[in-house]
Coordinates of C-alpha atoms and ligand atoms in Angstrom, one line a residue:
M29 CA 9.4 -132.7 21.3
K30 CA 12.5 -134.8 22.1
G31 CA 11.1 -137.9 20.6
C32 CA 10.7 -136.4 17.2
Q33 CA 14.4 -136.5 16.5
C34 CA 14.4 -139.7 14.7
F35 CA 15.7 -140.6 11.2
S36 CA 13.6 -139.4 8.4
A37 CA 13.2 -142.9 7.1
L38 CA 11.4 -143.8 10.3
F39 CA 9.3 -140.8 10.7
I40 CA 6.0 -142.6 9.9
V41 CA 6.9 -144.8 13.0
C42 CA 7.9 -141.6 14.9
F43 CA 4.6 -140.1 14.5
A44 CA 2.8 -143.4 15.2
V45 CA 4.9 -144.1 18.2
L46 CA 5.2 -140.7 19.8
G47 CA 1.8 -139.5 19.0
C48 CA 3.4 -136.1 17.9
V49 CA 0.6 -135.9 15.3
Q50 CA -2.8 -134.1 15.8
A51 CA -5.7 -133.8 13.7
V52 CA -6.5 -130.3 12.2
T53 CA -9.5 -129.1 10.3
L54 CA -8.9 -126.5 7.7
E55 CA -11.6 -124.6 5.7
V56 CA -11.5 -122.1 2.8
K57 CA -14.6 -120.0 2.5
D58 CA -16.0 -117.6 0.0
G59 CA -18.4 -115.4 1.9
N60 CA -20.6 -117.9 3.8
S61 CA -20.0 -120.9 1.6
T62 CA -17.1 -123.3 2.1
C63 CA -15.4 -124.5 -1.0
I64 CA -12.4 -126.4 0.4
K65 CA -12.4 -128.4 3.6
A66 CA -9.7 -130.7 5.0
E67 CA -9.4 -132.7 8.0
L68 CA -6.0 -134.3 8.3
S69 CA -2.8 -135.0 10.4
A70 CA 0.4 -134.2 8.8
S71 CA 4.0 -134.9 9.8
L72 CA 6.8 -133.1 8.0
S73 CA 10.5 -134.1 7.8
V74 CA 12.9 -131.4 6.7
T75 CA 16.5 -131.9 5.9
Y76 CA 18.7 -128.8 6.1
N77 CA 22.3 -127.8 6.1
T78 CA 24.4 -127.0 9.0
S79 CA 28.1 -126.2 9.1
N80 CA 28.6 -129.7 10.2
G81 CA 26.6 -131.5 7.5
T82 CA 22.9 -132.1 7.2
R83 CA 20.4 -132.6 9.7
T84 CA 16.8 -133.7 9.6
V85 CA 13.9 -132.5 11.8
M86 CA 10.5 -133.7 12.2
V87 CA 7.6 -131.5 12.8
S88 CA 4.0 -132.2 13.0
L89 CA 1.2 -129.8 11.9
P90 CA 0.1 -128.5 15.4
N91 CA -3.5 -127.9 16.1
S92 CA -2.8 -124.1 16.1
T93 CA -2.4 -124.3 12.3
L94 CA -4.6 -121.8 10.6
V95 CA -5.8 -121.2 7.1
D96 CA -4.0 -118.2 5.6
T97 CA -7.0 -116.4 4.3
A98 CA -4.9 -113.8 2.5
K99 CA -3.4 -116.6 0.2
S100 CA -6.2 -119.1 0.3
S101 CA -8.9 -118.7 -2.2
C102 CA -11.8 -120.5 -3.8
G103 CA -10.5 -119.7 -7.2
G104 CA -12.4 -118.3 -10.1
S105 CA -11.3 -115.8 -12.7
G106 CA -8.4 -117.8 -13.9
S107 CA -6.9 -118.7 -10.5
A108 CA -7.1 -122.1 -9.0
P109 CA -8.6 -122.9 -5.5
W110 CA -5.8 -122.9 -3.0
L111 CA -5.7 -124.0 0.5
V112 CA -2.8 -122.5 2.4
A113 CA -2.3 -123.5 6.0
A114 CA 0.2 -121.5 8.2
F115 CA 1.9 -122.6 11.3
G116 CA 4.7 -121.8 13.6
S117 CA 6.9 -118.8 12.7
G118 CA 6.6 -118.5 8.8
H119 CA 5.9 -122.2 7.8
A120 CA 3.1 -123.2 5.6
I121 CA 1.7 -126.0 3.5
G122 CA -0.4 -125.4 0.4
L123 CA -2.6 -127.5 -1.7
S124 CA -3.7 -126.3 -5.0
F125 CA -6.8 -127.9 -6.8
S126 CA -8.2 -128.3 -10.3
T127 CA -11.1 -130.0 -11.8
N128 CA -12.4 -131.2 -15.2
G129 CA -15.9 -131.2 -14.3
S130 CA -16.1 -134.8 -13.1
V131 CA -13.0 -135.2 -11.1
Y132 CA -11.1 -132.8 -8.9
S133 CA -7.4 -133.3 -8.0
V134 CA -4.5 -131.7 -6.0
T135 CA -2.4 -130.2 -8.7
N136 CA 0.4 -129.3 -6.5
L137 CA 1.7 -129.4 -3.0
T138 CA 3.8 -126.5 -1.7
L139 CA 5.7 -126.5 1.4
Q140 CA 7.3 -123.3 2.8
Y141 CA 9.7 -123.4 5.7
N142 CA 11.6 -120.7 7.4
L143 CA 15.2 -121.6 8.2
S144 CA 15.3 -118.5 10.5
D145 CA 13.1 -120.3 13.0
F146 CA 16.2 -121.4 15.1
S147 CA 14.0 -123.3 17.5
L148 CA 13.1 -125.7 14.7
F149 CA 16.2 -125.6 12.6
P150 CA 19.1 -125.1 15.1
E151 CA 22.5 -124.3 13.6
A152 CA 21.0 -124.0 10.1
N153 CA 23.8 -122.3 7.9
S154 CA 21.4 -120.3 5.9
S155 CA 18.2 -118.4 6.8
G156 CA 15.1 -117.3 5.1
V157 CA 12.1 -119.0 3.7
V158 CA 12.5 -122.0 1.5
S159 CA 9.6 -123.0 -0.8
V160 CA 9.4 -126.4 -2.5
T161 CA 6.7 -127.9 -4.7
N162 CA 5.5 -131.3 -5.8
A163 CA 3.3 -131.4 -8.9
S164 CA 2.3 -135.1 -8.8
V165 CA 0.6 -135.6 -5.6
G166 CA -1.9 -138.2 -6.7
I167 CA -4.9 -137.1 -4.6
W168 CA -8.0 -136.9 -6.6
A169 CA -11.7 -137.9 -6.3
P170 CA -15.0 -137.5 -8.3
I171 CA -16.7 -134.2 -7.8
N172 CA -19.2 -134.2 -4.8
T173 CA -17.4 -136.9 -3.0
T174 CA -14.9 -136.7 -0.1
Y175 CA -11.4 -138.0 -0.6
R176 CA -10.5 -140.2 2.4
C177 CA -7.2 -141.8 3.2
V178 CA -6.7 -143.1 6.7
S179 CA -3.5 -144.9 5.7
P180 CA -0.3 -142.7 5.8
T181 CA 0.6 -141.2 2.4
T182 CA 4.1 -139.7 1.9
I183 CA 4.7 -136.9 -0.5
R184 CA 8.3 -135.7 -1.2
A185 CA 9.5 -132.5 -2.5
L186 CA 13.4 -132.1 -2.5
E187 CA 14.5 -131.9 1.1
V188 CA 11.0 -132.2 2.5
A189 CA 8.6 -135.1 3.0
V190 CA 5.1 -134.8 4.2
T191 CA 3.2 -137.6 5.5
F192 CA -0.6 -137.2 5.7
S193 CA -2.7 -139.6 7.6
D194 CA -6.3 -139.8 8.6
M195 CA -7.1 -137.5 5.8
R196 CA -10.6 -136.3 4.6
L197 CA -10.8 -133.5 2.2
E198 CA -12.9 -132.0 -0.5
A199 CA -12.7 -129.2 -3.0
Y200 CA -15.5 -127.7 -5.2
M201 CA -17.8 -128.6 -2.4
P202 CA -21.6 -128.6 -3.1
G203 CA -22.4 -127.7 0.5
N204 CA -20.7 -126.4 3.6
D205 CA -19.8 -129.8 4.9
L206 CA -17.8 -132.7 3.5
S207 CA -19.9 -134.9 1.2
P208 CA -21.1 -138.0 2.8
A209 CA -20.1 -140.0 -0.2
E210 CA -16.4 -141.1 0.1
S211 CA -13.7 -141.8 -2.4
V212 CA -11.4 -144.1 -0.6
C213 CA -7.7 -144.1 -1.5
T214 CA -6.1 -147.2 -2.9
A215 CA -4.0 -147.7 0.3
D216 CA -7.2 -148.0 2.4
Q217 CA -8.8 -150.4 0.0
T218 CA -9.0 -154.0 0.6
P219 CA -6.1 -155.8 -0.8
T220 CA -7.0 -158.6 -3.2
A221 CA -7.2 -162.0 -1.6
P222 CA -4.2 -164.3 -2.1
P223 CA -4.8 -166.6 -4.9
T224 CA -5.6 -170.0 -3.6
T225 CA -4.6 -172.6 -6.2
T226 CA -4.3 -176.3 -5.8
T227 CA -0.5 -176.1 -6.3
A228 CA -0.4 -173.8 -3.4
A229 CA -2.4 -176.2 -1.3
T230 CA 0.0 -179.1 -2.1
T231 CA 3.1 -177.0 -1.2
T232 CA 1.4 -176.0 2.0
T233 CA 1.2 -179.6 3.1
T234 CA 4.9 -180.3 2.3
A235 CA 6.1 -177.2 4.0
P236 CA 7.0 -177.6 7.6
P237 CA 4.2 -176.1 9.7
R238 CA 5.0 -172.8 11.6
P239 CA 4.9 -173.3 15.4
P240 CA 1.7 -171.6 16.7
P241 CA 2.7 -168.6 18.9
G242 CA 0.3 -169.5 21.8
T243 CA -2.0 -166.9 23.5
P244 CA -0.7 -163.4 23.4
E245 CA 0.3 -161.5 26.5
R246 CA -2.3 -158.9 27.7
G247 CA -1.1 -155.3 27.1
T248 CA -2.2 -152.0 28.8
Y249 CA -2.4 -149.1 26.4
S250 CA -3.6 -145.6 26.6
V251 CA -3.9 -142.3 24.8
R252 CA -3.4 -139.0 26.5
N253 CA -4.9 -135.7 25.4
I254 CA -2.8 -132.5 25.1
N255 CA -3.0 -131.8 28.9
G256 CA -1.6 -135.2 29.6
T257 CA -4.7 -136.9 31.0
E258 CA -5.8 -140.3 29.7
C259 CA -8.6 -140.1 27.2
L260 CA -8.6 -143.6 25.8
L261 CA -7.9 -146.8 27.9
A262 CA -7.3 -150.3 26.5
Q263 CA -6.2 -153.6 27.8
M264 CA -6.0 -156.6 25.5
G265 CA -4.0 -159.4 24.1
L266 CA -3.6 -159.1 20.4
Q267 CA -2.8 -161.7 17.7
L268 CA -2.6 -160.8 14.0
N269 CA -3.6 -163.5 11.5
V270 CA -1.9 -162.4 8.3
S271 CA -1.5 -163.8 4.7
Y272 CA 1.4 -162.6 2.9
F273 CA 3.8 -163.6 0.0
S274 CA 6.9 -165.0 1.8
Q275 CA 10.2 -164.5 0.0
S276 CA 11.9 -167.2 1.8
E277 CA 9.3 -169.8 0.9
N278 CA 8.3 -168.3 -2.5
K279 CA 4.6 -168.6 -1.8
T280 CA 1.8 -167.1 0.1
V281 CA 1.8 -168.1 3.8
Q282 CA -0.6 -167.4 6.6
E283 CA 1.1 -166.5 9.9
L284 CA 0.0 -165.9 13.4
F285 CA 1.9 -163.0 15.1
N286 CA 1.4 -161.9 18.7
L287 CA 2.0 -158.4 19.8
T288 CA 4.4 -158.2 22.6
P289 CA 3.2 -155.5 25.1
N290 CA 6.7 -154.5 26.4
L291 CA 7.8 -153.9 22.8
T292 CA 4.7 -152.1 21.7
S293 CA 4.0 -148.3 22.2
S294 CA 0.8 -146.6 21.9
S295 CA -0.4 -143.2 20.7
G296 CA -3.5 -141.9 19.0
S297 CA -6.0 -139.1 19.2
C298 CA -9.3 -138.5 21.1
G299 CA -12.3 -136.5 19.9
A300 CA -15.9 -136.2 20.6
S301 CA -17.0 -138.4 17.7
R302 CA -13.7 -140.2 16.8
A303 CA -10.9 -141.7 18.7
T304 CA -7.8 -143.6 17.4
L305 CA -5.4 -145.9 19.1
V306 CA -2.1 -146.6 17.2
L307 CA 0.0 -149.4 18.5
T308 CA 3.6 -149.9 17.1
Q309 CA 5.9 -152.7 17.6
D310 CA 9.6 -152.9 16.5
Q311 CA 9.0 -150.1 13.9
N312 CA 7.8 -152.6 11.4
T313 CA 4.2 -153.4 12.6
T314 CA 1.7 -150.6 13.1
L315 CA -1.9 -151.5 14.1
S316 CA -4.5 -148.7 14.4
F317 CA -8.0 -148.9 15.8
I318 CA -10.6 -146.2 14.9
F319 CA -13.6 -145.8 17.2
T320 CA -16.7 -143.8 16.2
M321 CA -19.4 -142.3 18.4
N322 CA -22.8 -141.8 17.3
S323 CA -23.9 -138.6 19.1
T324 CA -27.7 -139.2 18.3
S325 CA -27.6 -142.7 20.1
N326 CA -24.5 -142.1 22.4
K327 CA -23.3 -145.5 21.2
Y328 CA -19.9 -146.1 20.0
H329 CA -18.2 -148.9 18.1
L330 CA -14.9 -150.0 16.5
S331 CA -15.3 -148.7 13.0
G332 CA -11.9 -149.2 11.5
I333 CA -8.7 -151.3 11.8
V334 CA -5.5 -150.5 9.8
L335 CA -2.4 -152.6 9.8
L336 CA 0.9 -151.7 8.2
A337 CA 3.5 -154.4 8.4
N338 CA 6.9 -154.4 6.9
W339 CA 8.4 -157.8 7.9
S340 CA 11.7 -159.0 6.8
D341 CA 10.2 -162.0 4.9
M342 CA 7.6 -160.0 3.0
S343 CA 8.1 -159.4 -0.6
A344 CA 6.3 -156.2 -0.2
P345 CA 5.0 -154.2 2.8
L346 CA 1.5 -155.0 3.8
S347 CA -1.1 -152.4 4.2
A348 CA -4.6 -153.7 5.1
S349 CA -7.5 -151.7 6.2
N350 CA -11.2 -151.6 6.6
T351 CA -12.9 -148.6 7.9
S352 CA -16.6 -149.8 7.7
L353 CA -16.5 -152.3 10.6
D354 CA -18.9 -152.6 13.3
Y355 CA -17.3 -154.3 16.3
L356 CA -17.0 -153.8 20.1
R357 CA -20.4 -151.9 20.5
S358 CA -21.0 -150.0 23.7
T359 CA -22.4 -146.9 25.2
L360 CA -20.9 -143.6 26.0
G361 CA -19.7 -143.6 29.8
R362 CA -19.1 -147.3 29.6
S363 CA -16.3 -149.5 28.6
F364 CA -16.6 -152.5 26.4
M365 CA -15.2 -155.8 27.7
C366 CA -14.7 -159.3 26.1
N367 CA -12.7 -161.9 28.0
A368 CA -13.4 -164.6 25.5
E369 CA -11.4 -164.8 22.4
Q370 CA -12.9 -162.9 19.5
T371 CA -11.9 -162.8 15.8
L372 CA -12.3 -159.4 14.2
R373 CA -12.2 -159.9 10.4
V374 CA -10.7 -156.9 8.6
V375 CA -9.9 -158.0 5.1
P376 CA -9.5 -161.5 3.6
A377 CA -5.7 -161.4 4.1
F378 CA -5.9 -160.0 7.7
S379 CA -8.0 -160.7 10.9
L380 CA -7.2 -159.8 14.4
N381 CA -7.8 -162.1 17.4
T382 CA -8.4 -160.3 20.7
F383 CA -8.0 -162.0 24.1
R384 CA -9.2 -160.6 27.5
L385 CA -10.2 -157.2 25.9
Q386 CA -11.4 -154.1 27.6
V387 CA -11.4 -150.7 25.9
Q388 CA -13.1 -147.3 26.6
P389 CA -12.3 -144.9 23.8
F390 CA -14.8 -142.1 24.9
G391 CA -15.8 -140.5 28.2
V392 CA -12.8 -141.4 30.2
T393 CA -12.7 -139.3 33.4
T394 CA -10.3 -141.3 35.5
K395 CA -7.5 -143.6 35.0
Q396 CA -9.9 -146.4 35.6
F397 CA -12.4 -148.1 33.1
A398 CA -16.0 -147.3 33.7
A399 CA -18.6 -150.1 34.2
A400 CA -18.3 -152.6 31.4
E401 CA -20.8 -153.7 28.7
E402 CA -19.8 -157.4 28.1
C403 CA -19.7 -159.1 24.8
Q404 CA -22.4 -161.9 24.1
M405 CA -19.7 -164.7 24.3
D406 CA -18.9 -163.6 27.9
Q407 CA -22.5 -163.5 28.8
D408 CA -23.0 -166.9 27.4
Q409 CA -20.1 -168.2 29.4
M410 CA -21.5 -166.6 32.5
L411 CA -24.8 -168.4 31.9
I412 CA -23.0 -171.9 32.1
P413 CA -22.3 -171.6 35.9
I414 CA -25.7 -170.0 36.4
I415 CA -27.3 -173.0 34.6
V416 CA -25.2 -175.5 36.5
G417 CA -25.9 -173.7 39.8
A418 CA -29.7 -173.7 39.1
A419 CA -29.6 -177.4 38.1
L420 CA -27.8 -178.1 41.3
A421 CA -30.2 -176.1 43.4
G422 CA -33.1 -177.8 41.7
L423 CA -31.5 -181.2 42.6
V424 CA -31.1 -180.2 46.2
L425 CA -34.6 -179.0 46.3
I426 CA -36.0 -182.2 44.9
V427 CA -33.8 -184.3 47.4
L428 CA -35.1 -182.1 50.1
I429 CA -38.7 -182.5 49.1
A430 CA -38.3 -186.2 48.7
Y431 CA -36.7 -186.4 52.2
L432 CA -39.5 -184.2 53.8
I433 CA -42.2 -186.3 52.2
G434 CA -40.4 -189.5 53.2
R435 CA -40.2 -188.2 56.8
K436 CA -43.9 -187.2 57.0
R437 CA -44.7 -190.7 55.6
S438 CA -42.7 -192.5 58.2
H439 CA -44.2 -190.0 60.9
A440 CA -47.6 -191.0 59.6
G441 CA -46.6 -194.6 59.8
Y442 CA -45.7 -194.3 63.5
Q443 CA -49.0 -192.6 64.4
T444 CA -51.1 -195.4 62.8
I445 CA -49.4 -198.0 65.0
Ligands
NAG537 C1 -23.9 -114.7 5.5 O1 -24.6 -115.1 6.6 C2 -25.2 -113.9 7.3 C3 -25.8 -114.5 8.6 O2 -25.8 -115.8 8.7 C4 -26.1 -113.1 6.4 O3 -26.6 -112.1 7.2 C5 -25.4 -112.8 5.1 O4 -26.3 -112.2 4.3 C6 -24.9 -114.0 4.5 N1 -24.0 -113.6 3.4 C7 -24.0 -114.1 2.1 C8 -23.1 -113.5 1.1 O5 -24.8 -115.0 2.0
NAG538 C1 23.1 -128.2 1.3 O1 24.4 -128.2 0.8 C2 24.6 -128.8 -0.5 C3 26.2 -128.7 -0.7 O2 26.8 -128.4 0.3 C4 23.8 -128.1 -1.5 O3 24.0 -128.7 -2.7 C5 22.4 -128.2 -1.0 O4 21.6 -127.5 -2.0 C6 22.2 -127.5 0.3 N1 20.8 -127.7 0.7 C7 20.1 -126.7 1.2 C8 18.7 -127.1 1.6 O5 20.5 -125.7 1.3
NAG539 C1 29.5 -130.9 15.0 O1 29.2 -132.3 15.2 C2 29.7 -132.8 16.4 C3 29.5 -134.2 16.5 O2 29.0 -134.7 15.5 C4 29.3 -131.9 17.6 O3 30.0 -132.4 18.7 C5 29.5 -130.4 17.3 O4 28.9 -129.6 18.4 C6 29.0 -130.0 16.1 N1 29.3 -128.7 15.8 C7 28.6 -127.7 15.3 C8 29.1 -126.4 15.2 O5 27.4 -128.1 15.0
NAG540 C1 -5.7 -128.2 20.6 O1 -6.1 -129.5 21.0 C2 -6.6 -129.5 22.4 C3 -6.9 -130.8 22.8 O2 -7.0 -131.7 21.8 C4 -7.7 -128.6 22.6 O3 -8.1 -128.5 23.9 C5 -7.3 -127.2 22.1 O4 -8.5 -126.4 22.1 C6 -6.9 -127.3 20.6 N1 -6.4 -125.9 20.2 C7 -6.9 -125.3 19.1 C8 -6.3 -124.1 18.8 O5 -7.6 -126.0 18.4
NAG541 C1 -11.7 -136.0 -15.9 O1 -10.6 -136.7 -15.5 C2 -10.7 -138.1 -15.3 C3 -9.5 -138.7 -14.8 O2 -8.3 -138.1 -15.4 C4 -11.3 -138.8 -16.6 O3 -11.4 -140.2 -16.2 C5 -12.5 -138.2 -16.9 O4 -13.0 -138.8 -18.1 C6 -12.3 -136.7 -17.2 N1 -13.6 -136.0 -17.4 C7 -13.8 -135.2 -18.3 C8 -15.3 -134.6 -18.4 O5 -12.9 -134.7 -19.0
NAG542 C1 0.4 -125.0 -8.4 O1 -0.8 -125.1 -9.2 C2 -1.4 -123.8 -9.4 C3 -2.7 -124.3 -10.2 O2 -2.5 -125.2 -11.1 C4 -0.5 -123.0 -10.2 O3 -1.2 -121.8 -10.4 C5 0.7 -122.7 -9.4 O4 1.6 -122.0 -10.1 C6 1.4 -124.0 -9.1 N1 2.5 -123.8 -8.2 C7 3.7 -124.1 -8.6 C8 4.7 -123.8 -7.5 O5 4.0 -124.9 -9.4
NAG543 C1 -22.7 -131.9 -7.4 O1 -23.7 -131.5 -6.5 C2 -24.4 -130.2 -6.9 C3 -25.4 -129.9 -5.8 O2 -25.8 -131.0 -5.1 C4 -25.0 -130.5 -8.2 O3 -25.6 -129.2 -8.6 C5 -24.0 -130.9 -9.2 O4 -24.6 -131.1 -10.5 C6 -23.3 -132.1 -8.8 N1 -22.2 -132.3 -9.7 C7 -21.9 -133.5 -10.1 C8 -20.8 -133.7 -11.1 O5 -22.6 -134.6 -9.8
NAG544 C1 -7.8 -132.0 29.9 O1 -8.4 -131.6 28.7 C2 -9.6 -132.1 28.4 C3 -10.1 -131.7 27.2 O2 -9.1 -131.4 26.2 C4 -10.5 -131.6 29.5 O3 -11.8 -132.1 29.5 C5 -10.0 -131.9 30.9 O4 -10.8 -131.3 31.9 C6 -8.6 -131.5 31.1 N1 -7.9 -131.8 32.4 C7 -7.2 -131.2 33.1 C8 -6.8 -131.8 34.3 O5 -6.9 -130.0 32.6
NAG545 C1 9.2 -169.0 -7.2 O1 8.0 -169.8 -7.8 C2 7.9 -169.5 -9.2 C3 6.7 -170.3 -9.7 O2 6.1 -171.1 -8.7 C4 9.1 -169.8 -10.0 O3 8.8 -169.6 -11.3 C5 10.3 -169.1 -9.4 O4 11.4 -169.5 -10.1 C6 10.5 -169.3 -8.0 N1 11.5 -168.3 -7.5 C7 12.4 -168.7 -6.6 C8 13.4 -167.8 -6.3 O5 12.4 -169.9 -6.2
NAG546 C1 9.5 -158.5 27.5 O1 8.7 -159.5 28.2 C2 9.3 -160.8 28.1 C3 8.4 -161.8 28.7 O2 7.6 -161.1 29.6 C4 10.8 -160.7 28.6 O3 11.2 -162.0 28.4 C5 11.6 -159.7 27.9 O4 12.8 -159.5 28.6 C6 10.9 -158.3 28.0 N1 11.6 -157.4 27.2 C7 11.8 -156.2 27.6 C8 12.6 -155.4 26.5 O5 11.4 -155.7 28.6
NAG547 C1 -27.0 -143.0 15.1 O1 -27.9 -143.6 15.8 C2 -29.3 -143.4 15.3 C3 -30.3 -144.0 16.3 O2 -29.9 -145.3 16.6 C4 -29.4 -143.9 13.9 O3 -30.8 -143.6 13.4 C5 -28.5 -143.2 13.1 O4 -28.4 -143.7 11.8 C6 -27.0 -143.4 13.6 N1 -26.1 -142.6 12.8 C7 -24.9 -143.0 12.2 C8 -24.1 -142.0 11.5 O5 -24.7 -144.2 12.3
NAG548 C1 10.8 -156.4 12.9 O1 11.9 -155.6 13.2 C2 12.7 -156.1 14.2 C3 13.8 -155.2 14.6 O2 14.3 -154.6 13.5 C4 13.1 -157.6 14.0 O3 13.9 -158.0 15.0 C5 12.0 -158.4 13.7 O4 12.3 -159.6 13.2 C6 11.1 -157.8 12.6 N1 9.8 -158.5 12.6 C7 9.5 -159.2 11.5 C8 8.2 -159.9 11.6 O5 10.0 -159.1 10.4

């Protein structure tokens, strides 16, 4: 993938922008029962030596990744449960687990890459398989719960950095499927609301007000599946309403920020029950939408929004997400439309304003939106002309009846003469 040759520091952006990342499902079984299951996307950045200096390549876990059944195991008799996923020619990623009875955790992450794979590591000045390990991964969850982290998490081991995103995994599973109870990683959790003190209020009034950015431009975004056909369509104007600690003003500020469509790139993924749209602007703003389909009712909705922002004036990068939302509800085979401005509350420090929105995350068969289900606000607005029209029609009718009655009276008047 040509787009993947970006700097390692930017590779989160790389995968967000270029959509090089695919979700894979990996399972380790012992007979018929599953002990480890992982659904994740992963992107690796590997720095290696060439005769000219060092070079960094980006590679994402392809969906042809398979569990290495010879190395993976459910553990027991002194060995730890181990998930080893192999991909490409001799590359692998391994997660080893342990538990103390109430909590399970990833004890170490092992990465193995084969420098002899010249298609991935051109001009490498050494060959053979390199293996690196990081033993402080920080992934843990209570037993009988699924660890979930939608936000990207980067783990480094020497020359390699792995970024997981959209991750759900469980070890020591009680059943063959991921437990419905989820343990949400810190990055996905609601950031604490900015403190609102009276001093902050007084400084707010003295500070010069920021100019409001006006209505955002409407952008057209889409996600394509592996064979290049559109599988998610979206058109909308987007405005972020963000509270953060401003370095220049030394206080928490609230800012409206419009996404500029021609500076924003889209990527994402499509699935039968889950679809994501990831919008990235200027490599410092990434906004993700997660849509969920209920296959029983054939209804879908926007279930999650994730914002990552690293703006120059922020004292620390902002990561805000909420994955238990219920917005933009519609039916499979239809799109959702809302021309009126909507405010989608995500967390106390972040809400999203949408303008002239139309989305279809599932059941896209052509490049066109299917028939739309409209939001209540649009329906209410459509009612106004109908009510006005009905009132006018009523008025015309009354005038007409009055005229007819009047005419009949006057006719009657003539005949009596
Ligand atoms: C696994 O499942 C198959 C069929 O579903 C069954 O015949 C077999 O006995 C099972 N094996 C174990 C170890 O439970
Ligand atoms: C790359 O070369 C430097 C010195 O030339 C060496 O220290 C380093 O270990 C090498 N890295 C790899 C991955 O071979
Ligand atoms: C070394 O780098 C230069 C430019 O940086 C490039 O033109 C050249 O092809 C490289 N040579 C090798 C052997 O990689
Ligand atoms: C890879 O993904 C594509 C579309 O997302 C799918 O059609 C294909 O079956 C997948 N391949 C594997 C090996 O899972
Ligand atoms: C297991 O580890 C967790 C976290 O380290 C700790 O809070 C918990 O008390 C431990 N449980 C047992 C039974 O040791
Ligand atoms: C990873 O952890 C497992 C289990 O704790 C251990 O057996 C293995 O040796 C570790 N691997 C490395 C490379 O440290
Ligand atoms: C986990 O679930 C299994 C089966 O539902 C149960 O036997 C076990 O006690 C549970 N463990 C904990 C720590 O809750
Ligand atoms: C593209 O792939 C999707 C599923 O991955 C399939 O439904 C569709 O028919 C494919 N389209 C073409 C043109 O191959
Ligand atoms: C920021 O404000 C705090 C308290 O409001 C103050 O102690 C600190 O010196 C200020 N820092 C700067 C750089 O102005
Ligand atoms: C983006 O659009 C704005 C306004 O529509 C225009 O002024 C600007 O030149 C465009 N920038 C690029 C990079 O196309
Ligand atoms: C799916 O829809 C059905 C029927 O409306 C409902 O009973 C069920 O709880 C929904 N499932 C989920 C996962 O929301
Ligand atoms: C984001 O990055 C771009 C380019 O580096 C910069 O021009 C812009 O000011 C940044 N945006 C914010 C809000 O810091």
